[in-house]
Coordinates of C-alpha atoms in Angstrom, one line a residue:
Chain A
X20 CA 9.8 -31.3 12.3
X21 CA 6.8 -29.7 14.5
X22 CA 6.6 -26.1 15.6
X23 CA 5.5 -25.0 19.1
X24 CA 4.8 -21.6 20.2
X25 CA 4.6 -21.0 23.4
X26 CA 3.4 -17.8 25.6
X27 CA 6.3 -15.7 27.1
X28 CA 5.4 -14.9 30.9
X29 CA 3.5 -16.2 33.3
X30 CA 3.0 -19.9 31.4
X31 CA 6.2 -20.1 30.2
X32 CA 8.5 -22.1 32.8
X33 CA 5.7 -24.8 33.1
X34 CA 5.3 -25.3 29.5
X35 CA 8.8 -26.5 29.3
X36 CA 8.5 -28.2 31.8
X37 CA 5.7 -30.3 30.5
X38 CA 7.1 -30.4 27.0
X39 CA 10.5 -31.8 28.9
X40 CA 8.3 -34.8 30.4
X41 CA 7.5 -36.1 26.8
X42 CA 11.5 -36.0 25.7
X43 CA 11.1 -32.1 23.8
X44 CA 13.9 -30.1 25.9
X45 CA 13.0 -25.8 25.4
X46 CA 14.7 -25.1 28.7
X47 CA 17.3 -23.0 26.6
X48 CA 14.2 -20.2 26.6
X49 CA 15.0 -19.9 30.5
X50 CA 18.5 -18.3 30.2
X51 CA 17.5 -14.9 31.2
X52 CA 20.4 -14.2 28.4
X53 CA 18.4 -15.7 25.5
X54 CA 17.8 -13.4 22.5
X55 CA 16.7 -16.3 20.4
X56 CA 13.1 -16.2 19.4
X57 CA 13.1 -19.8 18.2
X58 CA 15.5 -22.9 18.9
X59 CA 15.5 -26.3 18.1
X60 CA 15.3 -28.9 20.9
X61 CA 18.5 -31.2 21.2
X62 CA 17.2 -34.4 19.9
X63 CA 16.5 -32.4 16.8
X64 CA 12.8 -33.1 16.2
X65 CA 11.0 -30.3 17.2
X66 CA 10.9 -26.3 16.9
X67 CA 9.7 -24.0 19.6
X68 CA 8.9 -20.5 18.9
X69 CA 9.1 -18.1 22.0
X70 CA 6.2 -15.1 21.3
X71 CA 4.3 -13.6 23.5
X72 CA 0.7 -14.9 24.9
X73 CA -1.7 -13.0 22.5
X74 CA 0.8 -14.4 19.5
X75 CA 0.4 -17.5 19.9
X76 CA -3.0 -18.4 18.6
X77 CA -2.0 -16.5 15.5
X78 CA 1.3 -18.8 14.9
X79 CA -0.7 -21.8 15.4
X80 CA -4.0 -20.3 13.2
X81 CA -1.4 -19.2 10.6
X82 CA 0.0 -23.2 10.6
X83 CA 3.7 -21.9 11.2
X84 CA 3.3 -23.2 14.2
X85 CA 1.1 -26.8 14.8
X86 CA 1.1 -26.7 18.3
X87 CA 1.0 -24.0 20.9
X88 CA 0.1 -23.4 24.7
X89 CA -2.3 -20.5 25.7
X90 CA -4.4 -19.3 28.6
X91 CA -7.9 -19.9 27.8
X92 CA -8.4 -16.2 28.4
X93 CA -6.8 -15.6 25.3
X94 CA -8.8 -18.2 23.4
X95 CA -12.1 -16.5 24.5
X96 CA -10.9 -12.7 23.9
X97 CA -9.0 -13.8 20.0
X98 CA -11.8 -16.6 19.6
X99 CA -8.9 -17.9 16.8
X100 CA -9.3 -20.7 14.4
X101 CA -7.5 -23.5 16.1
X102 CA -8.4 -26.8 17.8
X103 CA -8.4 -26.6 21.6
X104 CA -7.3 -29.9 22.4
X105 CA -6.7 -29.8 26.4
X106 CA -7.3 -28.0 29.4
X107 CA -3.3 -28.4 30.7
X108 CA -4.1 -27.5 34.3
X109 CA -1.9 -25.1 35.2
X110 CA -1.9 -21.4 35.0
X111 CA -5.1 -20.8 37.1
X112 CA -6.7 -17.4 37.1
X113 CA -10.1 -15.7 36.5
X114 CA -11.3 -12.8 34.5
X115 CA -13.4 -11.0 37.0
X116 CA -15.2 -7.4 37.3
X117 CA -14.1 -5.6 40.3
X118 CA -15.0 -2.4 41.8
X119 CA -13.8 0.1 44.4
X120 CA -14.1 -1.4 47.6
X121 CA -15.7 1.8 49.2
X122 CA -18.8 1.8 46.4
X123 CA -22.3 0.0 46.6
X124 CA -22.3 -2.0 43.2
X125 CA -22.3 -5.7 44.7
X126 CA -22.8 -7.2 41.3
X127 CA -22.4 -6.5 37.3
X128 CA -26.2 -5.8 37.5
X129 CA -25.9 -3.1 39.6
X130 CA -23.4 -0.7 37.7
X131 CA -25.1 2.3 36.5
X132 CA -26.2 2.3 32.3
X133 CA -23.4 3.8 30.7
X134 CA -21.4 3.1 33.5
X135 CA -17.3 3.0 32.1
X136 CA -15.4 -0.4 32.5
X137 CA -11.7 -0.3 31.4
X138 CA -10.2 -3.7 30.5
X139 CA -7.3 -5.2 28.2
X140 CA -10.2 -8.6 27.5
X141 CA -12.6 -6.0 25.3
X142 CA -14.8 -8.7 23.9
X143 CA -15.4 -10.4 26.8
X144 CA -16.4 -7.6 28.7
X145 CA -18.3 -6.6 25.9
X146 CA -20.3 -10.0 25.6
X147 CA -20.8 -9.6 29.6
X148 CA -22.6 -6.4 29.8
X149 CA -24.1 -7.5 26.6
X150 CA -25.5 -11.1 27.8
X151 CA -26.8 -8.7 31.3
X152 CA -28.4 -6.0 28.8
X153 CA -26.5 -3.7 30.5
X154 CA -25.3 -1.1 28.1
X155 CA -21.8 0.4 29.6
X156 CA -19.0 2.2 27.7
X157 CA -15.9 0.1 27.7
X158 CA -12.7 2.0 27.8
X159 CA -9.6 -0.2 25.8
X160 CA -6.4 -0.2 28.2
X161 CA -3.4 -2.2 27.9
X162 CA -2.0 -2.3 31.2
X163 CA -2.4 -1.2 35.3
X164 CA -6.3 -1.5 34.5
X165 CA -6.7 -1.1 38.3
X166 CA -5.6 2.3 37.6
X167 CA -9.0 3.3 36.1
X168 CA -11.5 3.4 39.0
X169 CA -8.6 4.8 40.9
X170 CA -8.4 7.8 39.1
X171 CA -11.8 8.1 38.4
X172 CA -11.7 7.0 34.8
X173 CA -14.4 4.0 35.3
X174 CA -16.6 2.6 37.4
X175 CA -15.4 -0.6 37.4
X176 CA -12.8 -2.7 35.8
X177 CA -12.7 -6.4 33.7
X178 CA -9.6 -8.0 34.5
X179 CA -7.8 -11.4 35.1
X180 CA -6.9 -12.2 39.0
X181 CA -4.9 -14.9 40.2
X182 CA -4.0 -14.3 44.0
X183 CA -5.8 -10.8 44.4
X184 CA -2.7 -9.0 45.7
X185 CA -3.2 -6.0 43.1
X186 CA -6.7 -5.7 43.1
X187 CA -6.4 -5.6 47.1
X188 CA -3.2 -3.6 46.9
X189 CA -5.3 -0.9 44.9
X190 CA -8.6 -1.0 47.0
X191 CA -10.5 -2.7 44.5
X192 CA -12.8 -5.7 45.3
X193 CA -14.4 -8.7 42.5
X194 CA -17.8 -8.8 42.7
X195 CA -19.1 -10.8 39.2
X196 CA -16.5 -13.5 38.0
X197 CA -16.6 -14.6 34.0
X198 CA -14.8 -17.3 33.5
X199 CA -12.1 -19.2 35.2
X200 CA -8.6 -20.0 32.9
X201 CA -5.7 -22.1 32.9
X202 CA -3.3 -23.0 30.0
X203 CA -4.7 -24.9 27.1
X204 CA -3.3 -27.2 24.5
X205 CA -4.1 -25.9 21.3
X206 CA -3.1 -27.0 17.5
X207 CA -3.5 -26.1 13.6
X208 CA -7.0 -27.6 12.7
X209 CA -5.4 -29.0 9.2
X210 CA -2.3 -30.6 10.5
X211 CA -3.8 -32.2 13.7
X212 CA -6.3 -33.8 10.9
X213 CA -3.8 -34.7 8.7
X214 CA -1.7 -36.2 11.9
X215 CA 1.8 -34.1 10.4
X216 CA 4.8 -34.7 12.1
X217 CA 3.5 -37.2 13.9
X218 CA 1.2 -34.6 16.2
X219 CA -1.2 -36.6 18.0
X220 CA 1.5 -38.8 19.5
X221 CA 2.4 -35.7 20.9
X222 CA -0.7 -34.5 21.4
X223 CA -1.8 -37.6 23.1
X224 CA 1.3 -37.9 25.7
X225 CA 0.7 -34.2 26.7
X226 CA -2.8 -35.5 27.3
X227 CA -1.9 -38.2 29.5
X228 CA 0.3 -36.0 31.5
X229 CA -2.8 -33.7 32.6
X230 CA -5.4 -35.7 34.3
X231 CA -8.9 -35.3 34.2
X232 CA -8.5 -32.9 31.1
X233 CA -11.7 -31.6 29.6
X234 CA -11.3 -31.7 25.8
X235 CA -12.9 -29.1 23.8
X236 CA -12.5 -28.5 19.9
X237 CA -13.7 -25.1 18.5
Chain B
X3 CA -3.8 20.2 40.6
X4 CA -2.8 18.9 37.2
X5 CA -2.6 15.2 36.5
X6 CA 0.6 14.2 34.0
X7 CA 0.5 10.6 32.0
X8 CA 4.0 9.4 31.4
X9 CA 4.5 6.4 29.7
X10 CA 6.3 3.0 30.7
X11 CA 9.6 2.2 28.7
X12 CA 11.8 4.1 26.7
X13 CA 10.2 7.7 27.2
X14 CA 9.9 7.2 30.9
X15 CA 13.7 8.4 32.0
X16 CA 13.9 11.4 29.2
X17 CA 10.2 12.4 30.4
X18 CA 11.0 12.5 34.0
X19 CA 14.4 14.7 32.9
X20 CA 12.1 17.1 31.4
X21 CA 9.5 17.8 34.0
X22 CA 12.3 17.9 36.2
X23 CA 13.7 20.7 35.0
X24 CA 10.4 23.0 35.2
X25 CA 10.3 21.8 39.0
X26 CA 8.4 18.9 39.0
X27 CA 10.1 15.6 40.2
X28 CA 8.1 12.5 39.5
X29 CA 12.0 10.3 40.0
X30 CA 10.1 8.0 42.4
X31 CA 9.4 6.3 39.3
X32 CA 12.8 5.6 38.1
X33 CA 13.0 3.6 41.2
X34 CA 12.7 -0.1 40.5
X35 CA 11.1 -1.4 43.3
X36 CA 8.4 1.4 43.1
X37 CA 5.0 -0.4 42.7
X38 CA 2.9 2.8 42.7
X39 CA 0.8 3.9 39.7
X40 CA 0.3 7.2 40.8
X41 CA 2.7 9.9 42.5
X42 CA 2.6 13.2 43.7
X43 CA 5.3 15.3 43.4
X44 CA 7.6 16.8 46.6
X45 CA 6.2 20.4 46.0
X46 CA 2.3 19.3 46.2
X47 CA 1.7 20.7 43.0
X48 CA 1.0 18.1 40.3
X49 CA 0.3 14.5 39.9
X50 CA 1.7 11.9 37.9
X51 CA 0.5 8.7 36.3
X52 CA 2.9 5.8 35.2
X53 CA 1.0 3.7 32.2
X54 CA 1.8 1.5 29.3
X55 CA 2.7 4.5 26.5
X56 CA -0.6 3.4 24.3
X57 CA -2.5 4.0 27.4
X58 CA -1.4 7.6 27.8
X59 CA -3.6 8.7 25.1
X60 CA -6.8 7.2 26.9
X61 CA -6.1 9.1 30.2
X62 CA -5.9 12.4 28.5
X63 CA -8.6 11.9 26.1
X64 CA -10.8 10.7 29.4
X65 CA -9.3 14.0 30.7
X66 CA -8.2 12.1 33.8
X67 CA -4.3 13.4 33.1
X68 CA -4.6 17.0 31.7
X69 CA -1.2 16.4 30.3
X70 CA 1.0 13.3 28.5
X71 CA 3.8 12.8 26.7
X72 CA 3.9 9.5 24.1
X73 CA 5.3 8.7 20.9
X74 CA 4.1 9.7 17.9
X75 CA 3.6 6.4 16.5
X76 CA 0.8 5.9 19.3
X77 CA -0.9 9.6 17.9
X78 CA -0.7 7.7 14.5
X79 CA -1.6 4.1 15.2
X80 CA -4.7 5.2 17.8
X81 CA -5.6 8.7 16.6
X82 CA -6.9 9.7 20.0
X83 CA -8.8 13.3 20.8
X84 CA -5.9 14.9 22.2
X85 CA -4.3 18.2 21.7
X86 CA -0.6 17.4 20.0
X87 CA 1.4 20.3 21.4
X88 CA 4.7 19.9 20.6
X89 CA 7.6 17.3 19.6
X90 CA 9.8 17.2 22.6
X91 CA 12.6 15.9 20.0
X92 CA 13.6 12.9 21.9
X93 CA 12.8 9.0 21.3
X94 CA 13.5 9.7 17.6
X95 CA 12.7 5.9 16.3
X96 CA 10.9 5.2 12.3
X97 CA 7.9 2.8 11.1
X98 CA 9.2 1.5 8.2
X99 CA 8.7 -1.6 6.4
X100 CA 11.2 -4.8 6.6
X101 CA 11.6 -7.5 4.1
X102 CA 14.1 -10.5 4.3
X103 CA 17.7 -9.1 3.2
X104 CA 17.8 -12.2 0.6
X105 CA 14.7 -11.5 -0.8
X106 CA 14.2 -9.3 -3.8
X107 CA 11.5 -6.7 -3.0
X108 CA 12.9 -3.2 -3.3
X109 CA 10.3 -1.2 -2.1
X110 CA 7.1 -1.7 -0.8
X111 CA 5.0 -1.6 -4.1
X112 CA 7.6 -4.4 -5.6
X113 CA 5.7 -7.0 -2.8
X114 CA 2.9 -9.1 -4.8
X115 CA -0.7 -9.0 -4.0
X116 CA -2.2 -10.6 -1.1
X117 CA 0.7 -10.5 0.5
X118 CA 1.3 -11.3 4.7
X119 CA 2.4 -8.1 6.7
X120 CA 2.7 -8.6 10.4
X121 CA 2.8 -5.6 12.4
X122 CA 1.7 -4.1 15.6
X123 CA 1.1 -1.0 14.3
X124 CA -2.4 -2.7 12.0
X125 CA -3.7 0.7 11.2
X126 CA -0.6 2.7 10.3
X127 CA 0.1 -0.7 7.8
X128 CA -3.3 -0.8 6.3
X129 CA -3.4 2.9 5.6
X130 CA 0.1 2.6 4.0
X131 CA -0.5 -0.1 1.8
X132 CA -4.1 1.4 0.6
X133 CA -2.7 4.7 -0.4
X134 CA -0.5 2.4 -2.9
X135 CA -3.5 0.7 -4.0
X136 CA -1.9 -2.5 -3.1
X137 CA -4.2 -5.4 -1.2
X138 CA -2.4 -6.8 1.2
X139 CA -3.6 -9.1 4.6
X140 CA -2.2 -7.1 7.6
X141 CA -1.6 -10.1 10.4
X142 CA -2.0 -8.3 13.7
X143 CA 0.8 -9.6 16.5
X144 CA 1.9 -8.1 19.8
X145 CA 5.5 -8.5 20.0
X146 CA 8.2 -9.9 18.2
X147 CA 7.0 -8.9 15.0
X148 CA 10.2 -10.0 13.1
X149 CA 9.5 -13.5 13.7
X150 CA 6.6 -13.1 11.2
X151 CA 9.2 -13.4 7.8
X152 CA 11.7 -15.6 9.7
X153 CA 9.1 -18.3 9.7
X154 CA 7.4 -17.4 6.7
X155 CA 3.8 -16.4 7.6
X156 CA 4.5 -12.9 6.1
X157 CA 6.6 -11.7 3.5
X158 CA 7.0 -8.0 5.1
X159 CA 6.5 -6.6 8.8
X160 CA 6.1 -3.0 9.6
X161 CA 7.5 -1.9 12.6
X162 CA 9.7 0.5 14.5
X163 CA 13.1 0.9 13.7
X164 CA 15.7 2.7 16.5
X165 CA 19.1 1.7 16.0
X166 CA 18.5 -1.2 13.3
X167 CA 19.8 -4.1 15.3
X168 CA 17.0 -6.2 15.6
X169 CA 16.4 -6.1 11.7
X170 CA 20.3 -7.5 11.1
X171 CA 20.2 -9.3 13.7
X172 CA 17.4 -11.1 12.4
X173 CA 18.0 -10.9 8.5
X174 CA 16.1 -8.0 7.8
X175 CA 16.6 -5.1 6.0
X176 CA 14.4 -1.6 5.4
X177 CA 13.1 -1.4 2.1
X178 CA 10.2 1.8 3.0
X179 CA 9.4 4.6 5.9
X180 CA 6.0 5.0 7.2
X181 CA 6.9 8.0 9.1
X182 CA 9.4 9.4 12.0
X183 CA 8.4 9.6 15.1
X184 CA 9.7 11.4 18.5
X185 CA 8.0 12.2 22.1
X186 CA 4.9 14.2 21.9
X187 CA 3.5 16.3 24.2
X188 CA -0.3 16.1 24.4
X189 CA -3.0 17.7 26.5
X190 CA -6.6 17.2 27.4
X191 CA -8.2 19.7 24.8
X192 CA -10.7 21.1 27.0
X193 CA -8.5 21.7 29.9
X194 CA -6.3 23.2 27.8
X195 CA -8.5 25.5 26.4
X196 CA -9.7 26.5 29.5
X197 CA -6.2 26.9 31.2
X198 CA -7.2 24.7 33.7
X199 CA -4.1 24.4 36.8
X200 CA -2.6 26.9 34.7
X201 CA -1.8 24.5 31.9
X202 CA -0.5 26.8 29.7
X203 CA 2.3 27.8 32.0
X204 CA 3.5 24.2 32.4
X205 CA 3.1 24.1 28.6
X206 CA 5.3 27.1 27.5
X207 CA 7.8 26.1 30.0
X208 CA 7.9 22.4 28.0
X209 CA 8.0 24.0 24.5
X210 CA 10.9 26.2 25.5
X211 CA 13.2 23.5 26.4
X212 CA 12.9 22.1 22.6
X213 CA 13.9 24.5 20.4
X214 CA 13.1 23.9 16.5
X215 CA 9.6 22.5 18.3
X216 CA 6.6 22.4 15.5
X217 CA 3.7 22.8 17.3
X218 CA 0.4 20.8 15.8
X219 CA -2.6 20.7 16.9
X220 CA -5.2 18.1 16.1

């Protein structure tokens, strides 16, 4: 029997939705009531594990789980041993640097040296400032990362933005964008090789479902 | 005016109680359609910051809130520059370590070599393990953490314990205790030492609604 984690949140309702479309039924993981952190679908042939986003790489690098949805962002900020097997489509957003409307910085470039720049994707940010030789301090948050530049804390903040409601809400504009994500396929290197449980079939009809999918293995 | 970091979740309600009663009402935030990040109290006289409980120690170490109040645990896991002032005595929850309740480890040092521990709390559990000279591969997750034995990719979890329902509920029983842990209240050291907003009257006022408080500072 397969194992598939996927991401509480955001990515959650269209992931079993998709599974659904190639006969695997999760929807039990809807039921605001659920305190079950892994269930069986009702054909009995597969396993879902219900973790949340940043887990689910680690499931699926671990091999207790073979196959597991993600946001790419994830996949760039973890950079995990697993096979990225499709872009899914769905789940768009971008990780972005954004700065107080009011200031003057109209690009990464132009922050300050040693400028502060909170963000929950710390490697990414990182690898930006470090690809634009732009040395800056960033500051490790785990949540409301808007709230740095509004208290003063940093100049400028790396964060993921999907409509732009909270960035707007808290006067804050983008001005450099570093990737764009949406939810990827992703499975256990060894298994997917090895074809246990029958996993490209699935892999393959999840495939089909998502046209024009770029496939990438790391 | 002085800036006060109160943490998200389980603190939140107690926290507000407490500043309450030395005249500052940040209950706006109980409110659950409150968006804001940031209020200021009716009486003009101090500020307060609603963040995710391991970000409470960044704002005061930043010195952006001159005061905070957040677990223990948080101190422990993240060792922040902040000046511990006093356990507030309430949140009382434990780190301990969890094993299946049919498996046959006793105590910590009974688990072999090389074995999994999932936790969130990675550098409480690595210093834990090293002081009893036992190697073990800590596997960092986010949530959930007692998924880790159910589907065997670790043979122990550390995590925090309140009432003990999760563990039965899940098959898991406590076999070891990291440490206790309760509210703190911290400070930004430099603004305390300086009185700055007249700190120390805030302070004193705190400590005296916890009797039995042991005041630390590190």
């Amino acid at each position: 029997m397969i194992t598939v984690a996927l991401p509480k949140g955001a990515l959650l309702e269209e992931s079993i939705r998709l599974f659904q479309k190639i006969g695997l039924d999760f929807s039990a993981f809807n039921d605001s009531k659920n305190r079950a952190l892994q269930i069986v679908d009702p054909t009995n042939t597969a396993r879902a594990l219900l973790v949340r986003a940043l887990d689910v790489p680690v499931y699926v690098e671990y091999g207790q789980a073979q196959l597991g949805i993600v946001g790419y962002d994830v996949l760039r900020e973890k950079t995990p041993k697993v096979a990225d097997l499709a872009d899914l489509q769905f789940g768009y957003c971008r990780l972005s640097v954004a700065v107080k409307s009011d200031s003057n910085y109209q690009e990464s470039r132009s922050l300050p040296a040693h400028a502060r720049v909170a963000s929950k994707f710390v490697q990414c940010a990182r690898e930006h400032f470090h690809g634009l030789d732009l040395p800056v301090e960033i500051v490790p948050l785990y949540g409301s990362v808007e709230l740095g530049p509004i208290t003063g804390m940093s100049e400028a903040i790396v964060d993921l933005v999907s409509t732009g409601r909270t960035l707007k809400e808290n006067g804050l504009v983008e001005i450099d964008l570093l990737f764009e994500s949406t939810a990827h396929l992703i499975a256990h290197p060894l298994s997917y090789r090895l074809d246990r449980g029958d996993l490209s079939h699935y892999c393959d009809q999840l495939r089909e479902l998502t046209p024009q999918q770029q496939s990438v293995t790391s």
